[in-house]
Coordinates of C-alpha atoms in Angstrom, one line a residue:
M15 CA -14.0 -10.1 3.7
R16 CA -11.9 -10.9 0.6
L17 CA -8.3 -12.1 0.8
G18 CA -5.4 -10.7 -1.1
L19 CA -1.7 -11.7 -1.3
A20 CA 0.7 -8.8 -0.7
L21 CA 4.1 -9.6 -2.2
G22 CA 5.8 -6.2 -1.4
Y23 CA 8.9 -5.1 -3.2
W24 CA 12.1 -7.1 -3.9
G25 CA 15.1 -7.1 -1.6
R26 CA 18.5 -7.8 -3.0
G27 CA 17.0 -9.5 -6.0
P28 CA 13.8 -11.1 -7.3
D29 CA 12.2 -13.7 -5.1
P30 CA 11.9 -16.9 -7.3
G31 CA 9.0 -18.1 -5.3
Q32 CA 6.7 -15.1 -5.7
L33 CA 5.1 -16.2 -9.0
E34 CA 4.2 -19.6 -7.6
L35 CA 2.7 -18.0 -4.5
A36 CA 0.6 -15.8 -6.7
R37 CA -0.6 -18.7 -8.8
E38 CA -1.3 -20.7 -5.6
A39 CA -3.3 -17.7 -4.3
E40 CA -5.4 -17.7 -7.4
R41 CA -6.0 -21.4 -7.2
L42 CA -7.1 -21.1 -3.6
G43 CA -9.7 -18.4 -4.5
Y44 CA -7.8 -15.3 -3.4
D45 CA -9.3 -12.1 -4.9
S46 CA -6.2 -10.1 -5.5
V47 CA -2.4 -10.0 -5.6
W48 CA -0.3 -6.8 -4.9
T49 CA 3.2 -5.6 -5.5
A50 CA 5.0 -2.6 -4.2
E51 CA 8.1 -0.4 -4.7
A52 CA 10.6 1.5 -2.5
W53 CA 14.0 2.4 -4.0
G54 CA 14.8 -0.8 -6.0
S55 CA 12.3 -2.9 -8.0
D56 CA 9.3 -1.1 -9.4
A57 CA 5.7 -2.1 -8.8
F58 CA 4.4 -2.5 -12.3
T59 CA 6.8 -4.8 -14.0
P60 CA 6.4 -7.7 -11.5
L61 CA 2.7 -7.2 -11.6
T62 CA 2.7 -7.5 -15.4
W63 CA 4.7 -10.7 -15.2
I64 CA 2.1 -12.1 -12.7
A65 CA -0.7 -11.0 -15.0
A66 CA 0.8 -13.0 -17.9
H67 CA 0.8 -16.2 -15.7
T68 CA -2.6 -15.9 -14.1
S69 CA -6.2 -15.5 -15.5
R70 CA -8.6 -14.4 -12.8
I71 CA -6.9 -12.9 -9.7
R72 CA -7.1 -9.1 -9.6
L73 CA -3.8 -7.1 -9.7
G74 CA -2.9 -4.2 -7.5
T75 CA -0.1 -1.9 -6.6
A76 CA 0.3 -1.4 -2.9
V77 CA 1.8 1.1 -3.4
A78 CA 3.2 2.8 -6.5
Q79 CA 4.9 6.0 -5.4
M80 CA 3.6 9.2 -6.8
A81 CA 7.0 10.9 -6.8
A82 CA 8.3 8.2 -9.2
R83 CA 6.1 9.2 -12.1
T84 CA 4.0 12.1 -13.4
P85 CA 0.3 11.3 -12.9
T86 CA -0.1 10.9 -16.7
A87 CA 2.7 8.3 -16.8
T88 CA 1.1 6.4 -13.9
A89 CA -2.2 6.5 -15.7
M90 CA -0.5 5.1 -18.8
H91 CA 0.9 2.2 -16.7
A92 CA -2.5 1.4 -15.2
L93 CA -4.6 1.6 -18.4
T94 CA -2.0 -0.5 -20.3
L95 CA -1.9 -3.3 -17.7
D96 CA -5.7 -3.1 -17.4
H97 CA -6.0 -3.9 -21.1
L98 CA -3.3 -6.7 -21.0
S99 CA -4.9 -8.4 -18.0
G100 CA -8.5 -8.1 -19.2
G101 CA -9.7 -5.6 -16.7
R102 CA -8.0 -6.8 -13.5
M103 CA -5.9 -3.8 -12.6
M104 CA -6.3 -1.7 -9.3
L105 CA -4.1 1.3 -8.9
G106 CA -2.8 1.8 -5.3
L107 CA -0.8 5.0 -4.8
G108 CA 1.3 6.5 -2.0
L109 CA 3.0 9.8 -1.5
S110 CA 5.9 8.3 0.5
G111 CA 7.9 10.7 2.8
P112 CA 10.5 13.4 2.5
Q113 CA 13.4 11.1 3.0
V114 CA 12.5 9.0 -0.1
V115 CA 11.0 11.7 -2.3
E116 CA 14.0 14.0 -1.9
G117 CA 16.7 11.4 -1.3
W118 CA 15.8 8.9 -4.0
Y119 CA 13.6 10.8 -6.5
G120 CA 15.5 14.1 -6.2
R121 CA 12.3 16.1 -5.9
P122 CA 10.9 18.4 -3.2
F123 CA 8.4 16.8 -0.9
P124 CA 5.2 18.8 -1.3
D125 CA 4.5 21.3 1.5
S126 CA 0.8 20.5 1.1
P127 CA 0.6 16.7 0.8
L128 CA -3.3 16.7 0.6
T129 CA -3.3 19.1 -2.3
A130 CA -0.6 17.2 -4.1
T131 CA -2.4 13.9 -3.7
R132 CA -5.8 15.4 -4.8
E133 CA -4.3 16.9 -7.9
Y134 CA -2.5 13.6 -8.8
V135 CA -5.7 11.6 -8.5
D136 CA -7.6 14.3 -10.5
V137 CA -5.2 13.9 -13.5
I138 CA -5.4 10.1 -13.4
R139 CA -9.3 10.3 -13.3
Q140 CA -9.2 12.6 -16.3
V141 CA -7.0 10.2 -18.3
L142 CA -9.1 7.2 -17.5
A143 CA -12.4 9.0 -18.2
R144 CA -11.1 10.2 -21.6
Q145 CA -13.9 12.7 -21.9
G146 CA -11.6 15.4 -23.1
P147 CA -8.0 16.6 -23.0
V148 CA -6.3 16.5 -19.6
E149 CA -6.3 20.0 -18.1
L150 CA -5.4 21.1 -14.6
A151 CA -4.1 24.4 -13.4
G152 CA -2.9 22.9 -10.1
R153 CA -0.3 24.0 -7.6
F154 CA 1.8 20.9 -8.1
H155 CA 0.6 19.5 -11.4
R156 CA -0.1 21.7 -14.5
H157 CA -1.5 20.3 -17.7
P158 CA -0.4 21.8 -20.0
Y159 CA 2.7 23.1 -18.3
T160 CA 2.8 26.9 -17.9
G161 CA 5.9 27.5 -15.9
E162 CA 8.3 30.3 -16.8
D163 CA 10.9 27.8 -17.8
G164 CA 8.6 26.2 -20.4
T165 CA 8.4 26.9 -24.1
G166 CA 4.7 27.9 -24.0
T167 CA 3.9 25.4 -26.8
G168 CA 2.3 22.7 -24.8
R169 CA -1.3 21.8 -25.5
P170 CA -3.9 19.7 -23.7
L171 CA -4.0 16.1 -24.9
R172 CA -6.2 13.1 -24.3
P173 CA -4.8 9.5 -24.3
I174 CA -4.4 8.0 -27.7
T175 CA -5.3 4.6 -26.2
H176 CA -8.9 4.3 -25.0
P177 CA -8.9 3.0 -21.4
L178 CA -10.6 -0.3 -20.9
R179 CA -12.4 1.1 -17.8
A180 CA -13.1 4.7 -16.7
D181 CA -13.8 3.3 -13.3
L182 CA -10.5 1.5 -12.8
P183 CA -10.2 1.4 -8.9
V184 CA -7.8 4.0 -7.4
L185 CA -6.7 3.4 -3.8
L186 CA -4.5 5.5 -1.6
G187 CA -2.0 4.5 1.1
A188 CA -2.7 7.3 3.7
E189 CA -1.6 7.5 7.3
G190 CA -2.5 10.9 8.7
P191 CA -6.1 11.5 9.8
K192 CA -6.8 14.3 7.3
N193 CA -5.2 12.3 4.5
I194 CA -7.4 9.3 5.3
A195 CA -10.5 11.4 5.4
Q196 CA -9.7 12.9 2.0
T197 CA -9.1 9.4 0.7
T198 CA -12.7 8.4 1.5
R199 CA -13.8 11.4 -0.7
I200 CA -11.5 11.1 -3.8
A201 CA -10.5 7.4 -4.0
D202 CA -12.2 4.0 -4.3
G203 CA -10.3 2.5 -1.4
W204 CA -7.7 2.9 1.4
L205 CA -4.6 0.9 2.0
P206 CA -3.7 1.1 5.7
L207 CA -0.1 0.2 6.5
Y208 CA -0.8 -0.8 10.1
W209 CA -4.3 -2.0 11.1
S210 CA -5.2 -3.2 14.6
P211 CA -8.7 -4.7 14.9
L212 CA -8.4 -3.8 18.6
R213 CA -7.9 -0.1 18.0
T214 CA -10.3 0.8 15.2
D215 CA -11.2 4.0 17.2
V216 CA -7.9 5.5 15.9
Y217 CA -9.5 5.8 12.5
A218 CA -13.1 6.3 13.5
A219 CA -13.3 10.0 12.8
S220 CA -11.5 9.7 9.4
L221 CA -13.8 6.8 8.3
A222 CA -17.1 8.4 9.5
D223 CA -18.5 8.9 6.0
L224 CA -17.4 5.9 4.1
P225 CA -19.1 5.7 0.6
A226 CA -20.7 2.5 -0.6
N227 CA -18.4 -0.1 -2.0
F228 CA -15.3 1.7 -0.6
M229 CA -12.4 -0.7 -0.1
V230 CA -10.5 -0.8 3.2
A231 CA -7.6 -3.1 2.5
P232 CA -4.9 -3.3 5.3
M233 CA -1.8 -5.4 5.0
A234 CA -0.9 -8.0 7.6
R235 CA 1.9 -10.5 8.0
A236 CA 0.4 -14.0 8.3
Q237 CA 2.2 -17.2 9.2
V238 CA 1.1 -20.6 10.5
C239 CA 3.6 -21.7 13.1
D240 CA 3.8 -23.2 16.6
D241 CA 6.1 -20.5 18.1
V242 CA 4.3 -17.2 18.2
A243 CA 7.3 -15.2 19.4
E244 CA 9.5 -16.6 16.6
G245 CA 6.7 -15.9 14.0
L246 CA 6.5 -12.3 15.2
L247 CA 10.2 -11.6 14.5
P248 CA 9.7 -10.7 10.8
V249 CA 6.9 -8.4 11.9
K250 CA 9.2 -6.7 14.4
A251 CA 12.0 -6.5 11.9
M252 CA 9.7 -4.7 9.5
L253 CA 8.4 -2.3 12.2
G254 CA 11.9 -1.6 13.4
F255 CA 13.0 -0.6 9.9
Y256 CA 9.9 1.5 9.0
I257 CA 9.6 3.2 12.4
G258 CA 13.3 3.7 12.9
G259 CA 14.6 4.2 9.4
M260 CA 11.8 5.1 7.0
G261 CA 11.9 8.8 7.6
H262 CA 13.7 11.6 9.4
A263 CA 14.0 11.7 13.1
T264 CA 11.7 14.7 13.2
R265 CA 9.3 13.6 10.4
N266 CA 8.5 10.0 10.3
F267 CA 4.9 9.2 9.3
H268 CA 5.2 5.6 10.4
A269 CA 6.4 6.5 13.9
G270 CA 3.6 9.1 14.2
L271 CA 1.0 6.5 13.3
M272 CA 2.4 4.1 16.0
A273 CA 2.2 6.9 18.5
R274 CA -1.4 7.6 17.7
M275 CA -2.1 3.9 18.2
G276 CA -1.0 4.1 21.8
F277 CA 2.7 3.3 21.6
E278 CA 4.3 6.8 21.5
A279 CA 7.2 6.1 24.0
E280 CA 8.0 2.9 22.3
A281 CA 8.1 4.5 18.8
H282 CA 10.5 7.2 20.1
R283 CA 12.7 4.5 21.6
I284 CA 12.8 2.5 18.4
Q285 CA 13.8 5.6 16.5
E286 CA 16.6 6.5 18.9
L287 CA 18.1 3.0 18.8
F288 CA 17.8 2.7 15.0
L289 CA 19.3 6.1 14.3
A290 CA 22.2 5.3 16.7
G291 CA 23.1 2.4 14.6
R292 CA 21.7 -0.2 17.1
R293 CA 19.4 -1.8 14.7
Q294 CA 19.0 -5.2 16.3
E295 CA 18.1 -3.5 19.6
A296 CA 15.6 -1.4 17.7
V297 CA 13.9 -4.5 16.4
L298 CA 13.8 -6.1 19.8
A299 CA 12.3 -2.9 21.3
V300 CA 9.2 -3.3 19.1
P301 CA 6.5 -4.3 21.6
D302 CA 5.2 -7.9 21.0
D303 CA 1.7 -6.6 21.7
F304 CA 1.8 -4.1 18.8
A305 CA 3.4 -6.6 16.4
D306 CA 0.8 -9.2 17.3
E307 CA -2.2 -6.9 16.9
I308 CA -1.3 -6.0 13.3
S309 CA -0.6 -9.6 12.2
L310 CA -2.0 -13.1 12.1
V311 CA 0.7 -15.4 13.5
G312 CA 0.6 -18.7 15.4
P313 CA -1.1 -22.1 15.2
R314 CA -4.2 -22.6 13.1
E315 CA -6.6 -22.3 16.0
R316 CA -5.1 -19.0 17.2
I317 CA -5.2 -17.5 13.7
A318 CA -8.9 -18.6 13.4
E319 CA -9.8 -16.9 16.6
R320 CA -8.0 -13.7 15.7
L321 CA -9.3 -13.6 12.1
E322 CA -12.8 -13.1 13.5
L323 CA -11.6 -9.8 15.0
W324 CA -10.6 -8.6 11.5
R325 CA -14.1 -9.3 10.2
T326 CA -15.9 -7.2 12.8
G327 CA -14.8 -3.8 11.5
P328 CA -14.8 -2.0 8.2
V329 CA -12.1 -4.1 6.6
T330 CA -13.3 -5.4 3.1
D331 CA -10.0 -6.9 2.0
L332 CA -7.2 -8.4 4.0
L333 CA -3.9 -8.3 2.2
V334 CA -1.6 -10.9 3.7
T335 CA 2.1 -11.2 3.3
A336 CA 2.5 -15.0 3.7
P337 CA 5.8 -16.8 3.4
D338 CA 4.5 -20.2 2.3
P339 CA 1.6 -22.0 0.6
L340 CA 0.5 -23.6 3.8
T341 CA -0.4 -20.3 5.4
L342 CA -2.2 -19.2 2.2
R343 CA -4.3 -22.4 2.3
V344 CA -5.1 -22.2 6.0
L345 CA -6.3 -18.6 5.6
A346 CA -8.4 -19.5 2.6
E347 CA -10.0 -22.4 4.5
L348 CA -10.7 -20.2 7.6
N349 CA -12.1 -17.4 5.5
A350 CA -14.4 -19.6 3.4

Protein backbone atom coordinates (compact mmCIF):
# COMPACT_ATOMS: atom_id res chain seq x y z
CA MET A 1 0.00 0.00 0.00
CA ARG A 2 1.52 3.28 -1.14
CA LEU A 3 1.18 6.50 0.82
CA GLY A 4 0.05 9.83 -0.59
CA LEU A 5 -0.37 13.27 0.92
CA ALA A 6 -3.76 14.92 0.34
CA LEU A 7 -3.57 18.69 0.75
CA GLY A 8 -7.16 19.47 -0.22
CA TYR A 9 -8.20 22.96 -1.25
CA TRP A 10 -7.41 26.32 0.33
CA GLY A 11 -9.61 27.91 2.95
CA ARG A 12 -9.55 31.67 3.37
CA GLY A 13 -6.11 31.82 1.76
CA PRO A 14 -3.11 29.71 0.83
CA ASP A 15 -1.60 27.56 3.56
CA PRO A 16 2.05 28.61 3.88
CA GLY A 17 3.01 25.20 5.21
CA GLN A 18 1.68 23.08 2.36
CA LEU A 19 4.76 23.25 0.16
CA GLU A 20 7.04 22.15 2.97
CA LEU A 21 4.68 19.31 3.83
CA ALA A 22 4.81 18.17 0.20
CA ARG A 23 8.60 18.33 0.15
CA GLU A 24 8.79 16.44 3.45
CA ALA A 25 6.45 13.78 2.05
CA GLU A 26 8.75 13.36 -0.93
CA ARG A 27 11.80 13.09 1.36
CA LEU A 28 10.03 10.42 3.42
CA GLY A 29 9.27 8.33 0.34
CA TYR A 30 5.60 9.14 -0.16
CA ASP A 31 4.44 8.15 -3.62
CA SER A 32 2.10 11.04 -4.38
CA VAL A 33 0.70 14.43 -3.38
CA TRP A 34 -2.83 15.61 -4.21
CA THR A 35 -4.67 18.92 -4.42
CA ALA A 36 -8.39 19.68 -4.70
CA GLU A 37 -10.89 22.41 -5.50
CA ALA A 38 -14.35 23.46 -4.34
CA TRP A 39 -15.39 27.09 -4.97
CA GLY A 40 -12.19 28.97 -4.20
CA SER A 41 -8.69 27.86 -5.12
CA ASP A 42 -8.28 25.66 -8.19
CA ALA A 43 -6.58 22.26 -8.18
CA PHE A 44 -4.00 22.70 -10.95
CA THR A 45 -2.15 25.88 -9.98
CA PRO A 46 -0.99 24.72 -6.51
CA LEU A 47 -0.04 21.35 -8.01
CA THR A 48 2.13 23.09 -10.60
CA TRP A 49 3.83 25.08 -7.82
CA ILE A 50 4.54 21.86 -5.96
CA ALA A 51 5.82 20.22 -9.15
CA ALA A 52 8.36 23.02 -9.57
CA HIS A 53 9.72 22.42 -6.04
CA THR A 54 9.87 18.60 -6.10
CA SER A 55 11.49 16.03 -8.36
CA ARG A 56 10.08 12.56 -7.77
CA ILE A 57 6.71 12.52 -6.03
CA ARG A 58 3.70 11.93 -8.28
CA LEU A 59 1.12 14.70 -8.62
CA GLY A 60 -2.64 14.23 -8.53
CA THR A 61 -5.90 16.16 -8.43
CA ALA A 62 -8.36 14.75 -5.91
CA VAL A 63 -10.47 16.07 -7.35
CA ALA A 64 -10.72 18.51 -10.26
CA GLN A 65 -14.38 19.30 -10.87
CA MET A 66 -15.76 18.41 -14.29
CA ALA A 67 -18.21 21.30 -14.32
CA ALA A 68 -15.31 23.77 -14.01
CA ARG A 69 -13.89 23.04 -17.45
CA THR A 70 -14.73 21.41 -20.72
CA PRO A 71 -13.07 18.00 -21.03
CA THR A 72 -10.64 19.32 -23.63
CA ALA A 73 -9.60 22.16 -21.29
CA THR A 74 -9.04 19.65 -18.49
CA ALA A 75 -6.99 17.47 -20.82
CA MET A 76 -4.87 20.53 -21.73
CA HIS A 77 -4.15 21.14 -18.03
CA ALA A 78 -3.19 17.52 -17.50
CA LEU A 79 -0.94 17.09 -20.53
CA THR A 80 0.79 20.42 -19.86
CA LEU A 81 1.56 19.60 -16.24
CA ASP A 82 2.61 16.08 -17.23
CA HIS A 83 5.25 17.56 -19.54
CA LEU A 84 6.44 20.14 -17.02
CA SER A 85 6.77 17.55 -14.25
CA GLY A 86 8.45 14.86 -16.31
CA GLY A 87 5.51 12.47 -16.39
CA ARG A 88 4.31 12.67 -12.80
CA MET A 89 0.71 13.78 -13.37
CA MET A 90 -2.43 11.84 -12.37
CA LEU A 91 -5.82 13.29 -13.22
CA GLY A 92 -8.50 12.79 -10.59
CA LEU A 93 -11.96 14.01 -11.58
CA GLY A 94 -15.27 14.48 -9.81
CA LEU A 95 -18.75 15.45 -10.97
CA SER A 96 -19.60 17.27 -7.69
CA GLY A 97 -23.29 17.81 -6.90
CA PRO A 98 -26.22 19.98 -8.02
CA GLN A 99 -25.64 22.63 -5.37
CA VAL A 100 -22.10 23.36 -6.55
CA VAL A 101 -22.58 22.73 -10.27
CA GLU A 102 -25.63 24.98 -10.54
CA GLY A 103 -24.84 27.43 -7.74
CA TRP A 104 -21.16 28.05 -8.44
CA TYR A 105 -20.56 27.06 -12.04
CA GLY A 106 -23.94 28.22 -13.32
CA ARG A 107 -24.56 25.04 -15.28
CA PRO A 108 -27.32 22.45 -15.11
CA PHE A 109 -26.46 19.31 -13.20
CA PRO A 110 -26.68 16.41 -15.66
CA ASP A 111 -29.79 14.29 -15.39
CA SER A 112 -27.66 11.26 -16.25
CA PRO A 113 -24.44 11.59 -14.23
CA LEU A 114 -23.04 8.27 -15.47
CA THR A 115 -23.42 9.27 -19.12
CA ALA A 116 -21.93 12.72 -18.49
CA THR A 117 -18.94 11.19 -16.71
CA ARG A 118 -18.40 8.55 -19.39
CA GLU A 119 -18.44 11.16 -22.18
CA TYR A 120 -16.07 13.44 -20.27
CA VAL A 121 -13.53 10.66 -19.80
CA ASP A 122 -13.93 9.59 -23.45
CA VAL A 123 -12.93 13.05 -24.69
CA ILE A 124 -9.93 13.21 -22.36
CA ARG A 125 -8.76 9.77 -23.51
CA GLN A 126 -9.00 10.92 -27.13
CA VAL A 127 -6.92 14.02 -26.43
CA LEU A 128 -4.22 12.05 -24.62
CA ALA A 129 -4.12 9.31 -27.27
CA ARG A 130 -3.83 11.86 -30.10
CA GLN A 131 -4.64 9.22 -32.68
CA GLY A 132 -6.90 11.58 -34.56
CA PRO A 133 -9.14 14.61 -34.16
CA VAL A 134 -11.42 14.60 -31.12
CA GLU A 135 -14.91 13.57 -32.17
CA LEU A 136 -17.91 12.71 -30.03
CA ALA A 137 -21.61 13.03 -30.74
CA GLY A 138 -22.54 12.80 -27.08
CA ARG A 139 -25.55 13.83 -25.10
CA PHE A 140 -23.58 16.26 -22.93
CA HIS A 141 -20.38 16.75 -24.91
CA ARG A 142 -20.27 17.28 -28.66
CA HIS A 143 -17.04 17.67 -30.58
CA PRO A 144 -17.38 19.53 -32.82
CA TYR A 145 -20.38 21.39 -31.45
CA THR A 146 -23.54 20.90 -33.54
CA GLY A 147 -26.16 22.73 -31.51
CA GLU A 148 -28.74 24.97 -33.16
CA ASP A 149 -27.13 28.02 -31.54
CA GLY A 150 -23.75 27.24 -33.11
CA THR A 151 -22.27 28.63 -36.34
CA GLY A 152 -21.85 25.23 -37.96
CA THR A 153 -18.22 26.01 -38.78
CA GLY A 154 -16.54 23.96 -36.05
CA ARG A 155 -14.25 21.17 -37.18
CA PRO A 156 -12.62 18.27 -35.36
CA LEU A 157 -9.17 19.07 -33.96
CA ARG A 158 -6.37 17.12 -32.39
CA PRO A 159 -4.07 18.67 -29.76
CA ILE A 160 -1.20 20.72 -31.16
CA THR A 161 1.01 19.55 -28.29
CA HIS A 162 1.88 15.88 -28.31
CA PRO A 163 0.98 14.46 -24.90
CA LEU A 164 3.89 12.97 -23.03
CA ARG A 165 1.85 9.86 -22.16
CA ALA A 166 -1.26 8.45 -23.74
CA ASP A 167 -1.77 6.38 -20.59
CA LEU A 168 -1.72 9.27 -18.11
CA PRO A 169 -3.78 7.86 -15.21
CA VAL A 170 -7.38 9.05 -14.95
CA LEU A 171 -9.14 8.49 -11.62
CA LEU A 172 -12.70 9.26 -10.60
CA GLY A 173 -14.22 10.37 -7.32
CA ALA A 174 -17.44 8.34 -7.33
CA GLU A 175 -19.86 7.66 -4.48
CA GLY A 176 -22.94 5.89 -5.85
CA PRO A 177 -22.78 2.11 -6.45
CA LYS A 178 -23.42 2.36 -10.21
CA ASN A 179 -20.93 5.21 -10.57
CA ILE A 180 -18.27 3.22 -8.72
CA ALA A 181 -18.90 0.17 -10.90
CA GLN A 182 -18.59 2.31 -14.04
CA THR A 183 -15.37 3.79 -12.68
CA THR A 184 -13.77 0.34 -12.62
CA ARG A 185 -14.58 0.04 -16.35
CA ILE A 186 -13.57 3.45 -17.71
CA ALA A 187 -10.89 4.79 -15.34
CA ASP A 188 -7.51 3.78 -13.96
CA GLY A 189 -8.49 4.32 -10.36
CA TRP A 190 -11.12 5.30 -7.83
CA LEU A 191 -10.90 8.05 -5.19
CA PRO A 192 -13.33 7.14 -2.36
CA LEU A 193 -14.29 10.07 -0.18
CA TYR A 194 -15.05 7.92 2.89
CA TRP A 195 -13.53 4.49 3.34
CA SER A 196 -13.99 2.28 6.35
CA PRO A 197 -11.84 -0.86 6.41
CA LEU A 198 -14.53 -2.33 8.69
CA ARG A 199 -17.30 -1.90 6.09
CA THR A 200 -15.76 -2.95 2.79
CA ASP A 201 -18.94 -4.91 2.05
CA VAL A 202 -20.58 -1.58 1.22
CA TYR A 203 -18.50 -1.50 -1.98
CA ALA A 204 -18.12 -5.23 -2.65
CA ALA A 205 -20.60 -5.46 -5.52
CA SER A 206 -19.27 -2.34 -7.26
CA LEU A 207 -15.66 -3.57 -7.01
CA ALA A 208 -16.39 -7.17 -8.01
CA ASP A 209 -14.53 -6.92 -11.33
CA LEU A 210 -11.46 -4.82 -10.57
CA PRO A 211 -9.00 -4.77 -13.48
CA ALA A 212 -5.30 -5.33 -12.95
CA ASN A 213 -3.32 -2.37 -11.58
CA PHE A 214 -6.51 -0.46 -10.74
CA MET A 215 -5.89 2.14 -8.02
CA VAL A 216 -8.18 2.35 -5.00
CA ALA A 217 -7.05 5.50 -3.24
CA PRO A 218 -9.20 6.68 -0.31
CA MET A 219 -8.47 9.81 1.69
CA ALA A 220 -8.16 9.68 5.47
CA ARG A 221 -7.34 12.21 8.15
CA ALA A 222 -4.24 11.13 10.07
CA GLN A 223 -2.84 12.65 13.25
CA VAL A 224 -0.47 11.37 15.89
CA CYS A 225 -1.85 12.60 19.22
CA ASP A 226 -2.52 11.41 22.76
CA ASP A 227 -6.19 12.44 22.93
CA VAL A 228 -8.23 10.48 20.36
CA ALA A 229 -11.43 12.46 20.97
CA GLU A 230 -9.62 15.75 20.38
CA GLY A 231 -7.90 14.34 17.29
CA LEU A 232 -11.26 13.35 15.83
CA LEU A 233 -12.72 16.86 16.06
CA PRO A 234 -11.35 17.97 12.64
CA VAL A 235 -12.78 14.78 11.13
CA LYS A 236 -16.17 15.48 12.67
CA ALA A 237 -16.03 19.10 11.50
CA MET A 238 -15.37 17.94 7.94
CA LEU A 239 -18.16 15.37 8.09
CA GLY A 240 -20.60 17.87 9.58
CA PHE A 241 -19.93 20.28 6.72
CA TYR A 242 -20.03 17.73 3.91
CA ILE A 243 -23.02 15.76 5.18
CA GLY A 244 -24.93 18.79 6.42
CA GLY A 245 -24.04 21.48 3.91
CA MET A 246 -22.44 20.01 0.78
CA GLY A 247 -25.69 19.39 -1.03
CA HIS A 248 -29.43 19.97 -0.90
CA ALA A 249 -31.56 18.53 1.88
CA THR A 250 -33.18 16.13 -0.58
CA ARG A 251 -30.09 15.40 -2.71
CA ASN A 252 -26.84 15.08 -0.84
CA PHE A 253 -24.53 12.36 -2.14
CA HIS A 254 -22.34 12.48 0.98
CA ALA A 255 -25.29 11.95 3.31
CA GLY A 256 -26.49 9.11 1.11
CA LEU A 257 -23.11 7.41 1.36
CA MET A 258 -23.06 7.74 5.15
CA ALA A 259 -26.53 6.16 5.23
CA ARG A 260 -25.36 3.22 3.11
CA MET A 261 -22.49 2.75 5.54
CA GLY A 262 -24.94 2.11 8.37
CA PHE A 263 -25.50 5.58 9.81
CA GLU A 264 -28.74 6.66 8.13
CA ALA A 265 -30.47 8.17 11.17
CA GLU A 266 -27.31 10.01 12.18
CA ALA A 267 -26.87 11.43 8.67
CA HIS A 268 -30.43 12.79 8.67
CA ARG A 269 -29.90 14.35 12.09
CA ILE A 270 -26.68 16.04 10.99
CA GLN A 271 -28.48 17.48 7.98
CA GLU A 272 -31.37 18.76 10.09
CA LEU A 273 -29.08 20.52 12.53
CA PHE A 274 -26.80 22.01 9.88
CA LEU A 275 -29.64 23.31 7.71
CA ALA A 276 -31.28 24.82 10.81
CA GLY A 277 -28.15 26.89 11.35
CA ARG A 278 -27.02 24.82 14.36
CA ARG A 279 -23.68 23.95 12.84
CA GLN A 280 -21.74 23.23 16.00
CA GLU A 281 -24.45 20.83 17.12
CA ALA A 282 -24.28 19.18 13.69
CA VAL A 283 -20.56 18.57 14.14
CA LEU A 284 -21.06 17.12 17.60
CA ALA A 285 -23.82 14.87 16.24
CA VAL A 286 -21.32 13.07 14.01
CA PRO A 287 -20.80 9.66 15.64
CA ASP A 288 -17.31 9.15 17.02
CA ASP A 289 -17.39 5.59 15.68
CA PHE A 290 -17.93 6.73 12.12
CA ALA A 291 -15.28 9.47 12.31
CA ASP A 292 -12.81 7.01 13.83
CA GLU A 293 -13.39 4.29 11.23
CA ILE A 294 -12.50 6.55 8.31
CA SER A 295 -9.38 8.09 9.88
CA LEU A 296 -6.11 7.23 11.60
CA VAL A 297 -5.96 9.20 14.83
CA GLY A 298 -4.28 8.61 18.20
CA PRO A 299 -0.96 7.47 19.64
CA ARG A 300 1.57 5.74 17.41
CA GLU A 301 0.68 2.26 18.69
CA ARG A 302 -3.03 2.77 17.99
CA ILE A 303 -2.35 4.03 14.48
CA ALA A 304 -0.05 1.07 13.82
CA GLU A 305 -2.77 -1.37 14.83
CA ARG A 306 -5.46 0.30 12.74
CA LEU A 307 -3.20 0.75 9.73
CA GLU A 308 -3.12 -3.04 9.39
CA LEU A 309 -6.87 -2.98 8.73
CA TRP A 310 -6.37 -0.67 5.75
CA ARG A 311 -3.89 -3.13 4.25
CA THR A 312 -6.29 -6.09 4.31
CA GLY A 313 -8.67 -4.86 1.61
CA PRO A 314 -8.37 -3.55 -1.96
CA VAL A 315 -6.75 -0.22 -1.03
CA THR A 316 -3.62 0.39 -3.10
CA ASP A 317 -2.94 3.98 -2.06
CA LEU A 318 -3.77 5.68 1.24
CA LEU A 319 -4.02 9.45 0.78
CA VAL A 320 -3.61 11.08 4.17
CA THR A 321 -4.46 14.58 5.22
CA ALA A 322 -1.83 15.14 7.90
CA PRO A 323 -1.40 18.40 9.80
CA ASP A 324 2.28 18.03 10.73
CA PRO A 325 5.59 16.45 9.66
CA LEU A 326 5.58 14.13 12.71
CA THR A 327 2.43 12.37 11.51
CA LEU A 328 3.89 12.03 8.01
CA ARG A 329 7.06 10.49 9.42
CA VAL A 330 5.27 8.05 11.73
CA LEU A 331 3.06 6.78 8.90
CA ALA A 332 6.06 6.38 6.62
CA GLU A 333 7.87 4.34 9.29
CA LEU A 334 4.83 2.17 10.02
CA ASN A 335 4.17 1.54 6.33
CA ALA A 336 7.80 0.70 5.47
